[in-house]
CSV table of C-alpha atoms and ligand atoms in Angstrom, one decimal:
chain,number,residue,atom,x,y,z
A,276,UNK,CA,3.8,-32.1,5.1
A,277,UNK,CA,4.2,-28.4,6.7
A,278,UNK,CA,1.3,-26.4,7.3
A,279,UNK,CA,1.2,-23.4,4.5
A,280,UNK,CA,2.2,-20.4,5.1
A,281,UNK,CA,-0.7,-17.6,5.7
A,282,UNK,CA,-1.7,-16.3,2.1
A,283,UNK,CA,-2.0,-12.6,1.2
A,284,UNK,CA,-3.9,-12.1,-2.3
A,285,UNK,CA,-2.3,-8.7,-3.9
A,286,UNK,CA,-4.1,-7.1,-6.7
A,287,UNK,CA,-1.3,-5.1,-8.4
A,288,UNK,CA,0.4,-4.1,-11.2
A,289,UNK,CA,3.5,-5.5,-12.5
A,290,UNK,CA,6.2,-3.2,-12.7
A,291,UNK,CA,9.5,-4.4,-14.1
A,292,UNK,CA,12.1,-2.2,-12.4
A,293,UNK,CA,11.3,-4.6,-9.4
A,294,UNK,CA,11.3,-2.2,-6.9
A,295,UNK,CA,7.0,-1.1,-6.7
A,296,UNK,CA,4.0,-2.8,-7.8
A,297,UNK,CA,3.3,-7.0,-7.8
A,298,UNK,CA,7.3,-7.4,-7.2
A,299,UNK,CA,7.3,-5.3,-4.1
A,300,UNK,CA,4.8,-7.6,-2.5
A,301,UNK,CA,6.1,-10.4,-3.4
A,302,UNK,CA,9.6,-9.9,-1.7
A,303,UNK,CA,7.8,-7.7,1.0
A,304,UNK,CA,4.7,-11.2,2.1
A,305,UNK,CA,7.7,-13.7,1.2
A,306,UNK,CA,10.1,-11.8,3.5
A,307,UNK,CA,7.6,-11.9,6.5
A,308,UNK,CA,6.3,-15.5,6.0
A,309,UNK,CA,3.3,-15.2,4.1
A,310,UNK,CA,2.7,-16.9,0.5
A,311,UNK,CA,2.2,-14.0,-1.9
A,312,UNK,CA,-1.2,-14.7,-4.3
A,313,UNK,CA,-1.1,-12.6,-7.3
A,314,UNK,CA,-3.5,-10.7,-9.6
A,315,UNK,CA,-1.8,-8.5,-12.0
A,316,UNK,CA,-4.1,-5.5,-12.5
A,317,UNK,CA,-1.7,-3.9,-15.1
A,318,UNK,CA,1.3,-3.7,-16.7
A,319,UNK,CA,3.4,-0.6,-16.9
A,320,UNK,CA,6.3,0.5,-18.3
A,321,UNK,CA,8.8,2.1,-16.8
A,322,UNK,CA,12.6,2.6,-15.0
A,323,UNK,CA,13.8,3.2,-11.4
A,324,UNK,CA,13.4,7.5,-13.3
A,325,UNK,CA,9.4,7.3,-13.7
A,326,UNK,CA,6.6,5.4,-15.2
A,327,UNK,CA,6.2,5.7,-19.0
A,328,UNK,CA,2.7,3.9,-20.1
A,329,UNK,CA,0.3,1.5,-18.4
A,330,UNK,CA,-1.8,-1.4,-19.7
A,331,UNK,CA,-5.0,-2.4,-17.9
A,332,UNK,CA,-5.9,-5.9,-18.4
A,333,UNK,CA,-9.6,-6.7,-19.8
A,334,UNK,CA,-11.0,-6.3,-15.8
A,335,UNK,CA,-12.7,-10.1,-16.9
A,336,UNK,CA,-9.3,-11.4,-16.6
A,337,UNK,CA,-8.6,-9.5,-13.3
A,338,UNK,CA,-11.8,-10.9,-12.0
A,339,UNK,CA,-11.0,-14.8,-13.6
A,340,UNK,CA,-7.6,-14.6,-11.9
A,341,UNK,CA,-8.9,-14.0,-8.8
A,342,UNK,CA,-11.6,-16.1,-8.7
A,343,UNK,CA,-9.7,-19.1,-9.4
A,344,UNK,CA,-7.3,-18.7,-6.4
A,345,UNK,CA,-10.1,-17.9,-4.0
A,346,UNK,CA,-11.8,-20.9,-5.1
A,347,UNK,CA,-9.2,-23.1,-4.4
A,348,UNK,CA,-7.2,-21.8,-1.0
A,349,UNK,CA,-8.3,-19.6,2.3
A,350,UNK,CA,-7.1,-16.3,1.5
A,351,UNK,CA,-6.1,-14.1,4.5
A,352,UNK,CA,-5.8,-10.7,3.6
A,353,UNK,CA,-6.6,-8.6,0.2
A,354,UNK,CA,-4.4,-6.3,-0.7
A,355,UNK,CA,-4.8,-3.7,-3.1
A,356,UNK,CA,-2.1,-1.7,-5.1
A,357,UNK,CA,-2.5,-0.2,-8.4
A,358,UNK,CA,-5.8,-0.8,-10.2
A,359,UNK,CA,-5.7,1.0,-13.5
A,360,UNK,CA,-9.3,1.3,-14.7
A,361,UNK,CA,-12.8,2.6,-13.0
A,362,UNK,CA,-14.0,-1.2,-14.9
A,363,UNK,CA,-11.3,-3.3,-13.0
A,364,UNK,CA,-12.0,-1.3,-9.5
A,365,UNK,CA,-15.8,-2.4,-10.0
A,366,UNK,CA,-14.9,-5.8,-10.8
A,367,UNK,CA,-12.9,-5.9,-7.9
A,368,UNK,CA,-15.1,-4.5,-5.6
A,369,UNK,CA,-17.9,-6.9,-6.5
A,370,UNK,CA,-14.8,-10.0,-6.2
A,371,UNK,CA,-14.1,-9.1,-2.6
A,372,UNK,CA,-17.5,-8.0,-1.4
A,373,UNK,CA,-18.2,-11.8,-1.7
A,374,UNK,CA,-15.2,-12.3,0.9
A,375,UNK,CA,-16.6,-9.8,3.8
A,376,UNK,CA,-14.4,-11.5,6.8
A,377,UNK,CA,-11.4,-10.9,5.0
A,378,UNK,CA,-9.5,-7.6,5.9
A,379,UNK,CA,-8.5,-5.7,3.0
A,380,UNK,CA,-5.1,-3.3,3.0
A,381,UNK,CA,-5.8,-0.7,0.6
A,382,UNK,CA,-3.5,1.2,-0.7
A,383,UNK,CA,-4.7,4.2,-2.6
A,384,UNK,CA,-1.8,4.3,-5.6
A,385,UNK,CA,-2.6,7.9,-7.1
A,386,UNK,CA,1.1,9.4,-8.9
A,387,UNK,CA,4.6,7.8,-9.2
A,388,UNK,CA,7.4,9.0,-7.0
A,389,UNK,CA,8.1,11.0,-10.0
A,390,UNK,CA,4.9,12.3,-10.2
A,391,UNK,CA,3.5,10.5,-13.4
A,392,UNK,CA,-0.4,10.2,-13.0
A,393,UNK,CA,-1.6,6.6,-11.8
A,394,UNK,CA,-5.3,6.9,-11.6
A,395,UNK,CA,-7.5,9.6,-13.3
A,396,UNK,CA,-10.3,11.6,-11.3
A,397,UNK,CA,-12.9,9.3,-12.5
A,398,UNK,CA,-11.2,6.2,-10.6
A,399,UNK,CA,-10.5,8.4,-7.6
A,400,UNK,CA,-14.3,8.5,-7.2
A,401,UNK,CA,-14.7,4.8,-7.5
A,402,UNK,CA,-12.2,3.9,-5.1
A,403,UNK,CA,-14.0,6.4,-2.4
A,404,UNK,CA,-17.5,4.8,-3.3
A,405,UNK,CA,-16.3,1.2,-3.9
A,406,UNK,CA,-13.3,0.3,-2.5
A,407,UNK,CA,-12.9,2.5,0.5
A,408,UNK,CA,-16.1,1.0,2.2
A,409,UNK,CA,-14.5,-2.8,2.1
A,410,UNK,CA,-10.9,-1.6,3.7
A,411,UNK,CA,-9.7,-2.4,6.7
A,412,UNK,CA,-7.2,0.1,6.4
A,413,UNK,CA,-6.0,2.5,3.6
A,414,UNK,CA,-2.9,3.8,3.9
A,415,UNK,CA,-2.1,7.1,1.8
A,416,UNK,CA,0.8,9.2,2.0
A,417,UNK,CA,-0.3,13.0,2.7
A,418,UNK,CA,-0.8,14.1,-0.7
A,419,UNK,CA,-2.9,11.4,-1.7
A,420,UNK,CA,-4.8,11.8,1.5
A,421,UNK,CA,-5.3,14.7,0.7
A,422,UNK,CA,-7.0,14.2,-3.0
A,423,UNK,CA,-8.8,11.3,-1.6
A,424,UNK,CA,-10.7,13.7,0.6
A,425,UNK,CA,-11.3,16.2,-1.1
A,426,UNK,CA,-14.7,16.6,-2.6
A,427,UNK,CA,-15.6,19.0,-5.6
A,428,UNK,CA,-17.1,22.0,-4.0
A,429,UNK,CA,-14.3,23.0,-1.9
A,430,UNK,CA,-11.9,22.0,-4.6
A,431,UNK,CA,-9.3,24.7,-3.2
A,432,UNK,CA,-9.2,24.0,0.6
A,433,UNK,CA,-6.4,21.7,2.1
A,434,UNK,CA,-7.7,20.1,4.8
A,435,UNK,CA,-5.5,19.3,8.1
A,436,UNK,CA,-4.1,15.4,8.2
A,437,UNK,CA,-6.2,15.2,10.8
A,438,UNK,CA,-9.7,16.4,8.9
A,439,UNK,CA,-8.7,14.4,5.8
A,440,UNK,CA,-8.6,11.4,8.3
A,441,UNK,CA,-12.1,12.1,9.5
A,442,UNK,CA,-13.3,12.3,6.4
A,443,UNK,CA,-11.6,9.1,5.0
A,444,UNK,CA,-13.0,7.1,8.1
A,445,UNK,CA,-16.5,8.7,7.4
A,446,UNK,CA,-16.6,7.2,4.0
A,447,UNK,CA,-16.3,4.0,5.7
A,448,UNK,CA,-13.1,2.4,6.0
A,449,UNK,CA,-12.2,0.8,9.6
A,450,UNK,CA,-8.8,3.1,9.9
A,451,UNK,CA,-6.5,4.9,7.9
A,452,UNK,CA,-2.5,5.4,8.3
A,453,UNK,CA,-1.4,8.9,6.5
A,454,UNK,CA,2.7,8.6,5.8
A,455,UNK,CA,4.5,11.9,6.6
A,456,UNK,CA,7.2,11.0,3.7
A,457,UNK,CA,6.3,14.1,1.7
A,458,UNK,CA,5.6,16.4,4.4
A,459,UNK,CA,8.3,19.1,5.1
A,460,UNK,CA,9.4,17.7,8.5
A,461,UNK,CA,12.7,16.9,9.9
A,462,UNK,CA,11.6,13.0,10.9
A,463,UNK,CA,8.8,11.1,8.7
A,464,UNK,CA,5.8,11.4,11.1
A,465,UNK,CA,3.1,8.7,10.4
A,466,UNK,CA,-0.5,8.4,12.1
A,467,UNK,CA,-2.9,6.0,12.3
A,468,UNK,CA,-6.3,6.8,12.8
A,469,UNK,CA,-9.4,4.8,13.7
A,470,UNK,CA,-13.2,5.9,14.9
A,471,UNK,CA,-11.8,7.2,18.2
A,472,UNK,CA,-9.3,9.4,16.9
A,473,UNK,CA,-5.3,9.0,16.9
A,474,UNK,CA,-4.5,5.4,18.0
A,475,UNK,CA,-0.6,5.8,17.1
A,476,UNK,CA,1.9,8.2,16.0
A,477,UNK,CA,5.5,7.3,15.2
A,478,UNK,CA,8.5,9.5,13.7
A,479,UNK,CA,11.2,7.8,11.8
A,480,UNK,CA,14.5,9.3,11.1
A,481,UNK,CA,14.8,10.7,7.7
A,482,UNK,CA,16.3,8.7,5.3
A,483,UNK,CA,18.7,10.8,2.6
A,484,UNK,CA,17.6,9.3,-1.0
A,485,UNK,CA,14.1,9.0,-2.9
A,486,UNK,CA,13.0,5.7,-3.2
A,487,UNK,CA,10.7,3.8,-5.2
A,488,UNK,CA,8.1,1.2,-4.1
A,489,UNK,CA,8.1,2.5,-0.2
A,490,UNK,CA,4.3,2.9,0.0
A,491,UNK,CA,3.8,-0.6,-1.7
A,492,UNK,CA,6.3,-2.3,1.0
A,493,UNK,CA,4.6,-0.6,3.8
A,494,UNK,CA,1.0,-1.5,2.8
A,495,UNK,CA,2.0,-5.4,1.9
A,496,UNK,CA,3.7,-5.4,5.6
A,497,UNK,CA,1.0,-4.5,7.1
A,498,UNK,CA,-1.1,-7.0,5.1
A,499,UNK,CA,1.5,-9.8,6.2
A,500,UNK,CA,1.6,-9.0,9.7
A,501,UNK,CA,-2.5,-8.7,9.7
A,502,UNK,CA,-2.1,-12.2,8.2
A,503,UNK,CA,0.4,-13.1,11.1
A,504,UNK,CA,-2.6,-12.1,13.8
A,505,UNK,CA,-0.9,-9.2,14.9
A,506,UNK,CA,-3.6,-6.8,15.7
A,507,UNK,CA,-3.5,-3.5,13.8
A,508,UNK,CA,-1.9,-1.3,15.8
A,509,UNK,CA,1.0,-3.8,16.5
A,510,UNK,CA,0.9,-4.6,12.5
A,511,UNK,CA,0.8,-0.6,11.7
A,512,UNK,CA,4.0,-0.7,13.8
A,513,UNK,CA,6.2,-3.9,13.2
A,514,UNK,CA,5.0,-2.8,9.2
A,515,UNK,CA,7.1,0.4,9.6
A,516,UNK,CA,9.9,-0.9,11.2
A,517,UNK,CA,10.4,-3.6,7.9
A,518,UNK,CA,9.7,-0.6,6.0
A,519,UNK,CA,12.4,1.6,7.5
A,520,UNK,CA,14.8,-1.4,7.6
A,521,UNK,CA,13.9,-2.3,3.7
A,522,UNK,CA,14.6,1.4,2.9
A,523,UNK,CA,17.6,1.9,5.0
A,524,UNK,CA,19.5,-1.2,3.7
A,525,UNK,CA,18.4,0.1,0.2
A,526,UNK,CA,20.2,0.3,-3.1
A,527,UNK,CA,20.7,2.4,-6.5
A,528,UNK,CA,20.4,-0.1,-9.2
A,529,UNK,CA,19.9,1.7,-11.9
A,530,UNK,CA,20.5,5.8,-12.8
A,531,UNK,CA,16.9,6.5,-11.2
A,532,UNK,CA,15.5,6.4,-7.7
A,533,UNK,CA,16.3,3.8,-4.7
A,534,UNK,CA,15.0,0.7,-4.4
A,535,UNK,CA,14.4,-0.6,-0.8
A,536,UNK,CA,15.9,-4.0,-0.2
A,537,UNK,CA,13.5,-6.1,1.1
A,538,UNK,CA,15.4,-9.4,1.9
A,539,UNK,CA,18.0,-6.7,4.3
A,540,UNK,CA,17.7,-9.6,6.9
A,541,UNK,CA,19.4,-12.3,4.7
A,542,UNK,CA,22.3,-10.4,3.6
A,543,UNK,CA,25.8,-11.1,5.4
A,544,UNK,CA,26.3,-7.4,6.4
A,545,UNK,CA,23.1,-6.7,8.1
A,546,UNK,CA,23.7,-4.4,10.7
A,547,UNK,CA,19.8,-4.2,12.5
A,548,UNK,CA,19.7,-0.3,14.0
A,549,UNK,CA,15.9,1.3,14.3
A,550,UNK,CA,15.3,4.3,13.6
A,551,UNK,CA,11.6,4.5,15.3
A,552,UNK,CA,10.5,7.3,18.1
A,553,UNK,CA,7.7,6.3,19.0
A,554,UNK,CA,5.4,9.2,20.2
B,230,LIG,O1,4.4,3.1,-5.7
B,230,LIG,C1,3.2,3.0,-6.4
B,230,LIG,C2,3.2,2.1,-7.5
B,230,LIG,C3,2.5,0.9,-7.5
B,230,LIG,N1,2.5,0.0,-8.4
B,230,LIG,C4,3.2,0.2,-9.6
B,230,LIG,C5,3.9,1.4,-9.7
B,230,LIG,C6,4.0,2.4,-8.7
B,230,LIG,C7,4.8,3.6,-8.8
B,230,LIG,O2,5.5,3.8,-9.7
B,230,LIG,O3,4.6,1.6,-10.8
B,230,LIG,C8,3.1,-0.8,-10.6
Protein backbone atom coordinates (compact mmCIF):
# COMPACT_ATOMS: atom_id res chain seq x y z
CA UNK A 1 0.00 0.00 0.00
CA UNK A 2 1.30 3.82 -0.77
CA UNK A 3 1.82 6.04 1.94
CA UNK A 4 -1.18 8.86 2.01
CA UNK A 5 -0.79 11.81 0.71
CA UNK A 6 -0.29 14.87 3.40
CA UNK A 7 -3.98 15.89 4.42
CA UNK A 8 -5.09 19.55 4.52
CA UNK A 9 -8.53 19.98 6.49
CA UNK A 10 -10.52 23.11 4.81
CA UNK A 11 -13.35 24.67 6.60
CA UNK A 12 -15.23 26.26 3.70
CA UNK A 13 -18.23 26.99 2.13
CA UNK A 14 -19.55 25.25 -0.79
CA UNK A 15 -20.04 27.26 -3.70
CA UNK A 16 -21.50 25.70 -6.84
CA UNK A 17 -20.05 27.84 -9.68
CA UNK A 18 -16.82 25.69 -8.86
CA UNK A 19 -14.59 28.31 -9.15
CA UNK A 20 -14.23 29.73 -4.98
CA UNK A 21 -15.04 28.24 -1.80
CA UNK A 22 -14.74 24.10 -0.75
CA UNK A 23 -14.26 23.37 -4.70
CA UNK A 24 -11.37 25.69 -5.06
CA UNK A 25 -9.48 23.74 -2.48
CA UNK A 26 -10.18 20.79 -3.47
CA UNK A 27 -8.74 21.15 -7.06
CA UNK A 28 -6.13 23.61 -5.63
CA UNK A 29 -4.63 20.50 -2.32
CA UNK A 30 -5.46 17.69 -5.07
CA UNK A 31 -3.36 19.55 -7.68
CA UNK A 32 -0.33 19.87 -5.32
CA UNK A 33 -0.44 16.40 -3.83
CA UNK A 34 -2.29 16.73 -0.76
CA UNK A 35 -5.68 14.90 0.21
CA UNK A 36 -8.27 17.66 0.59
CA UNK A 37 -10.47 17.05 4.09
CA UNK A 38 -13.57 18.92 4.05
CA UNK A 39 -15.92 20.79 6.41
CA UNK A 40 -18.62 22.67 4.65
CA UNK A 41 -19.16 25.78 6.74
CA UNK A 42 -22.05 26.97 4.33
CA UNK A 43 -23.75 26.87 1.46
CA UNK A 44 -24.25 29.76 -0.93
CA UNK A 45 -25.85 30.54 -3.81
CA UNK A 46 -24.60 32.01 -6.50
CA UNK A 47 -23.01 32.37 -10.40
CA UNK A 48 -19.59 33.11 -11.79
CA UNK A 49 -21.73 37.35 -11.67
CA UNK A 50 -21.94 37.41 -7.62
CA UNK A 51 -23.21 35.63 -4.56
CA UNK A 52 -26.99 35.65 -4.04
CA UNK A 53 -27.77 34.05 -0.40
CA UNK A 54 -25.77 32.01 2.07
CA UNK A 55 -26.74 29.24 4.50
CA UNK A 56 -24.73 28.61 7.64
CA UNK A 57 -24.99 25.17 8.89
CA UNK A 58 -26.10 24.51 12.66
CA UNK A 59 -22.11 25.28 13.80
CA UNK A 60 -22.88 21.66 15.90
CA UNK A 61 -22.64 20.11 12.60
CA UNK A 62 -19.48 22.18 11.59
CA UNK A 63 -17.96 21.06 14.82
CA UNK A 64 -19.26 17.00 14.34
CA UNK A 65 -17.73 17.07 10.83
CA UNK A 66 -14.68 18.01 11.96
CA UNK A 67 -14.27 16.14 14.86
CA UNK A 68 -14.84 12.98 13.16
CA UNK A 69 -11.99 13.40 10.59
CA UNK A 70 -9.56 14.62 13.28
CA UNK A 71 -10.36 11.69 15.25
CA UNK A 72 -9.60 9.32 12.77
CA UNK A 73 -6.37 10.67 10.48
CA UNK A 74 -3.22 13.19 11.27
CA UNK A 75 -4.27 16.29 9.87
CA UNK A 76 -1.50 18.63 8.51
CA UNK A 77 -2.72 21.91 8.06
CA UNK A 78 -6.21 23.85 8.84
CA UNK A 79 -7.33 25.88 6.54
CA UNK A 80 -9.94 28.39 6.82
CA UNK A 81 -12.21 29.95 4.08
CA UNK A 82 -15.60 31.22 4.54
CA UNK A 83 -17.18 30.80 7.98
CA UNK A 84 -20.59 32.34 7.86
CA UNK A 85 -21.72 32.83 11.52
CA UNK A 86 -19.97 34.47 14.77
CA UNK A 87 -21.49 30.72 16.38
CA UNK A 88 -19.54 28.50 13.79
CA UNK A 89 -16.20 30.85 14.16
CA UNK A 90 -16.49 30.05 18.03
CA UNK A 91 -17.02 26.49 17.43
CA UNK A 92 -14.21 26.42 15.29
CA UNK A 93 -11.89 28.15 17.26
CA UNK A 94 -12.54 25.93 20.33
CA UNK A 95 -12.08 22.69 17.44
CA UNK A 96 -8.66 23.71 16.44
CA UNK A 97 -7.41 25.18 19.71
CA UNK A 98 -7.34 21.40 20.74
CA UNK A 99 -4.81 20.91 17.63
CA UNK A 100 -2.11 23.70 18.72
CA UNK A 101 0.91 22.10 16.50
CA UNK A 102 -1.06 22.29 13.52
CA UNK A 103 -0.46 25.45 11.37
CA UNK A 104 -3.54 27.04 10.37
CA UNK A 105 -3.86 29.21 6.83
CA UNK A 106 -6.44 31.69 7.43
CA UNK A 107 -7.95 33.32 5.08
CA UNK A 108 -10.09 36.24 6.11
CA UNK A 109 -13.21 35.86 3.39
CA UNK A 110 -14.92 39.39 3.99
CA UNK A 111 -17.00 40.48 0.30
CA UNK A 112 -17.33 38.56 -3.09
CA UNK A 113 -15.31 39.76 -6.05
CA UNK A 114 -18.49 41.45 -6.77
CA UNK A 115 -18.68 42.99 -3.65
CA UNK A 116 -21.61 41.03 -1.95
CA UNK A 117 -21.04 41.11 1.91
CA UNK A 118 -19.55 37.67 3.28
CA UNK A 119 -19.15 38.35 6.98
CA UNK A 120 -21.02 41.05 9.06
CA UNK A 121 -19.06 43.42 11.52
CA UNK A 122 -19.94 41.20 14.34
CA UNK A 123 -17.91 38.11 12.85
CA UNK A 124 -15.14 40.50 11.79
CA UNK A 125 -14.51 40.96 15.61
CA UNK A 126 -14.56 37.22 16.28
CA UNK A 127 -12.21 36.31 13.72
CA UNK A 128 -9.63 39.13 15.20
CA UNK A 129 -10.20 37.76 18.89
CA UNK A 130 -10.65 34.06 17.98
CA UNK A 131 -9.25 33.08 14.92
CA UNK A 132 -6.47 35.44 14.26
CA UNK A 133 -4.53 34.30 17.43
CA UNK A 134 -4.41 30.35 16.16
CA UNK A 135 -3.07 31.41 12.37
CA UNK A 136 -0.08 30.75 11.09
CA UNK A 137 -0.63 32.95 8.43
CA UNK A 138 -3.66 35.10 7.20
CA UNK A 139 -3.61 36.19 3.98
CA UNK A 140 -5.98 39.26 3.12
CA UNK A 141 -6.12 41.09 0.06
CA UNK A 142 -5.61 45.00 0.81
CA UNK A 143 -9.10 45.90 1.36
CA UNK A 144 -9.74 43.29 3.69
CA UNK A 145 -6.51 44.12 5.42
CA UNK A 146 -7.51 46.91 5.75
CA UNK A 147 -11.10 46.35 7.66
CA UNK A 148 -9.43 43.71 9.61
CA UNK A 149 -7.28 46.38 11.25
CA UNK A 150 -9.16 48.77 11.71
CA UNK A 151 -10.51 49.38 15.14
CA UNK A 152 -13.69 51.58 15.95
CA UNK A 153 -12.29 54.81 17.22
CA UNK A 154 -10.37 55.70 14.23
CA UNK A 155 -13.03 54.39 11.99
CA UNK A 156 -11.98 56.92 9.21
CA UNK A 157 -8.20 56.47 8.98
CA UNK A 158 -6.59 54.12 6.21
CA UNK A 159 -3.79 52.80 7.54
CA UNK A 160 -0.45 52.10 5.23
CA UNK A 161 -0.13 48.07 4.16
CA UNK A 162 2.52 48.27 6.15
CA UNK A 163 0.71 49.55 9.59
CA UNK A 164 -2.29 47.31 8.93
CA UNK A 165 0.47 44.44 8.91
CA UNK A 166 1.74 45.55 12.29
CA UNK A 167 -1.32 45.56 13.66
CA UNK A 168 -2.53 42.23 12.21
CA UNK A 169 0.74 40.55 13.66
CA UNK A 170 0.07 42.37 17.04
CA UNK A 171 -3.15 40.65 17.37
CA UNK A 172 -1.30 37.56 17.32
CA UNK A 173 -1.00 35.71 14.20
CA UNK A 174 2.71 34.36 13.25
CA UNK A 175 2.70 36.34 9.67
CA UNK A 176 0.39 37.82 7.31
CA UNK A 177 0.64 38.00 3.31
CA UNK A 178 -1.45 41.25 2.06
CA UNK A 179 -2.31 40.60 -1.96
CA UNK A 180 -1.83 43.78 -4.11
CA UNK A 181 -4.80 42.52 -6.60
CA UNK A 182 -6.96 45.51 -5.78
CA UNK A 183 -4.46 48.08 -5.37
CA UNK A 184 -4.05 50.60 -8.36
CA UNK A 185 -0.58 49.30 -9.45
CA UNK A 186 0.64 48.37 -12.81
CA UNK A 187 2.06 44.71 -11.42
CA UNK A 188 0.07 42.86 -8.45
CA UNK A 189 2.62 43.55 -5.53
CA UNK A 190 2.21 40.98 -2.68
CA UNK A 191 4.06 41.08 0.90
CA UNK A 192 4.58 38.89 3.42
CA UNK A 193 5.19 40.06 6.73
CA UNK A 194 6.39 38.39 9.97
CA UNK A 195 7.64 39.86 13.54
CA UNK A 196 10.78 41.31 11.93
CA UNK A 197 9.19 43.20 9.35
CA UNK A 198 9.03 42.42 5.42
CA UNK A 199 10.39 38.85 4.81
CA UNK A 200 9.25 38.89 0.92
CA UNK A 201 7.88 40.99 -1.66
CA UNK A 202 7.00 39.76 -5.19
CA UNK A 203 5.20 41.62 -8.23
CA UNK A 204 3.37 39.60 -10.74
CA UNK A 205 2.39 40.76 -14.10
CA UNK A 206 -1.16 41.85 -14.28
CA UNK A 207 -3.40 39.56 -15.54
CA UNK A 208 -6.40 41.30 -17.90
CA UNK A 209 -9.84 39.69 -16.58
CA UNK A 210 -11.50 39.52 -12.92
CA UNK A 211 -11.49 36.32 -11.55
CA UNK A 212 -13.26 34.42 -9.09
CA UNK A 213 -11.86 32.12 -6.33
CA UNK A 214 -8.13 33.65 -6.63
CA UNK A 215 -7.70 34.42 -2.93
CA UNK A 216 -9.15 30.86 -1.99
CA UNK A 217 -6.44 29.18 -4.54
CA UNK A 218 -3.70 31.22 -3.12
CA UNK A 219 -4.49 30.46 0.60
CA UNK A 220 -5.18 26.45 -0.07
CA UNK A 221 -1.53 26.63 -1.93
CA UNK A 222 0.03 27.82 0.63
CA UNK A 223 -1.67 25.37 3.00
CA UNK A 224 -0.54 22.46 0.55
CA UNK A 225 2.96 23.50 0.20
CA UNK A 226 3.08 24.10 4.26
CA UNK A 227 1.86 20.51 4.27
CA UNK A 228 4.65 19.62 1.66
CA UNK A 229 7.39 21.03 4.40
CA UNK A 230 8.24 23.82 2.48
CA UNK A 231 9.01 26.47 4.99
CA UNK A 232 6.84 29.63 4.73
CA UNK A 233 8.60 31.91 2.86
CA UNK A 234 9.32 29.18 0.07
CA UNK A 235 5.43 28.16 0.48
CA UNK A 236 4.29 32.02 0.33
CA UNK A 237 6.28 31.83 -3.00
CA UNK A 238 5.86 28.47 -4.95
CA UNK A 239 1.83 29.31 -3.62
CA UNK A 240 1.90 32.44 -5.97
CA UNK A 241 3.44 30.97 -8.72
CA UNK A 242 0.39 27.99 -8.82
CA UNK A 243 -1.77 30.94 -8.33
CA UNK A 244 -0.49 33.04 -11.22
CA UNK A 245 -0.28 29.83 -13.37
CA UNK A 246 -4.05 28.79 -12.28
CA UNK A 247 -5.23 32.28 -13.17
CA UNK A 248 -3.32 32.76 -16.34
CA UNK A 249 -4.40 29.37 -17.93
CA UNK A 250 -7.94 30.54 -16.72
CA UNK A 251 -11.36 30.30 -18.37
CA UNK A 252 -14.92 32.09 -18.84
CA UNK A 253 -17.40 29.52 -18.27
CA UNK A 254 -20.18 31.10 -17.73
CA UNK A 255 -21.42 35.08 -18.64
CA UNK A 256 -19.72 36.13 -15.14
CA UNK A 257 -16.20 36.44 -13.94
CA UNK A 258 -13.04 34.05 -14.69
CA UNK A 259 -12.40 31.05 -13.16
CA UNK A 260 -8.71 30.10 -12.62
CA UNK A 261 -7.95 26.57 -13.91
CA UNK A 262 -6.33 24.77 -11.43
CA UNK A 263 -5.42 21.46 -13.11
CA UNK A 264 -3.37 24.08 -15.98
CA UNK A 265 -0.49 21.41 -15.61
CA UNK A 266 -2.61 18.45 -17.04
CA UNK A 267 -3.96 20.00 -20.01
CA UNK A 268 -2.25 19.22 -23.45
CA UNK A 269 -1.59 22.84 -24.36
CA UNK A 270 0.23 23.93 -21.31
CA UNK A 271 2.61 26.42 -22.17
CA UNK A 272 4.58 27.02 -18.41
CA UNK A 273 5.80 30.96 -18.71
CA UNK A 274 6.08 32.91 -15.03
CA UNK A 275 5.23 35.88 -14.64
CA UNK A 276 7.08 36.51 -11.04
CA UNK A 277 9.70 39.62 -10.32
CA UNK A 278 10.78 38.88 -7.46
CA UNK A 279 11.89 42.05 -5.41
O1 LIG B 1 -13.50 34.19 -2.75
C1 LIG B 1 -14.05 34.18 -1.50
C2 LIG B 1 -15.12 33.16 -1.38
C3 LIG B 1 -14.95 32.06 -0.57
N1 LIG B 1 -15.87 31.10 -0.43
C4 LIG B 1 -17.02 31.16 -1.09
C5 LIG B 1 -17.28 32.23 -1.93
C6 LIG B 1 -16.32 33.26 -2.08
C7 LIG B 1 -16.57 34.39 -2.96
O2 LIG B 1 -17.55 34.52 -3.63
O3 LIG B 1 -18.43 32.28 -2.58
C8 LIG B 1 -18.01 30.06 -0.93
Amino acid sequence: MSQPPPTVLSFAASDSTGGAGIQADILTLASMGCHPLTVITAVTVQDTAGVDDVLALDPEWVVDQARAVLEDMPVHVFKIGLLGSVEIITAIAEVISDYPNIPLVLDPVLASGRGDELASEEMVAAMRELLLPQATIITPNSLEARRLAQDDEDDDDMPHLNQCAGRLLHMGCEYVLITGTHENTSQVVNHLYGTDGIVRTDSWDRLAGSYHGSGCTLASAIAAALANGLPIAEGVYEAQEYTWQSLKAGFRPGMGQHLPDRLFWAREDHDGGNGSKEK
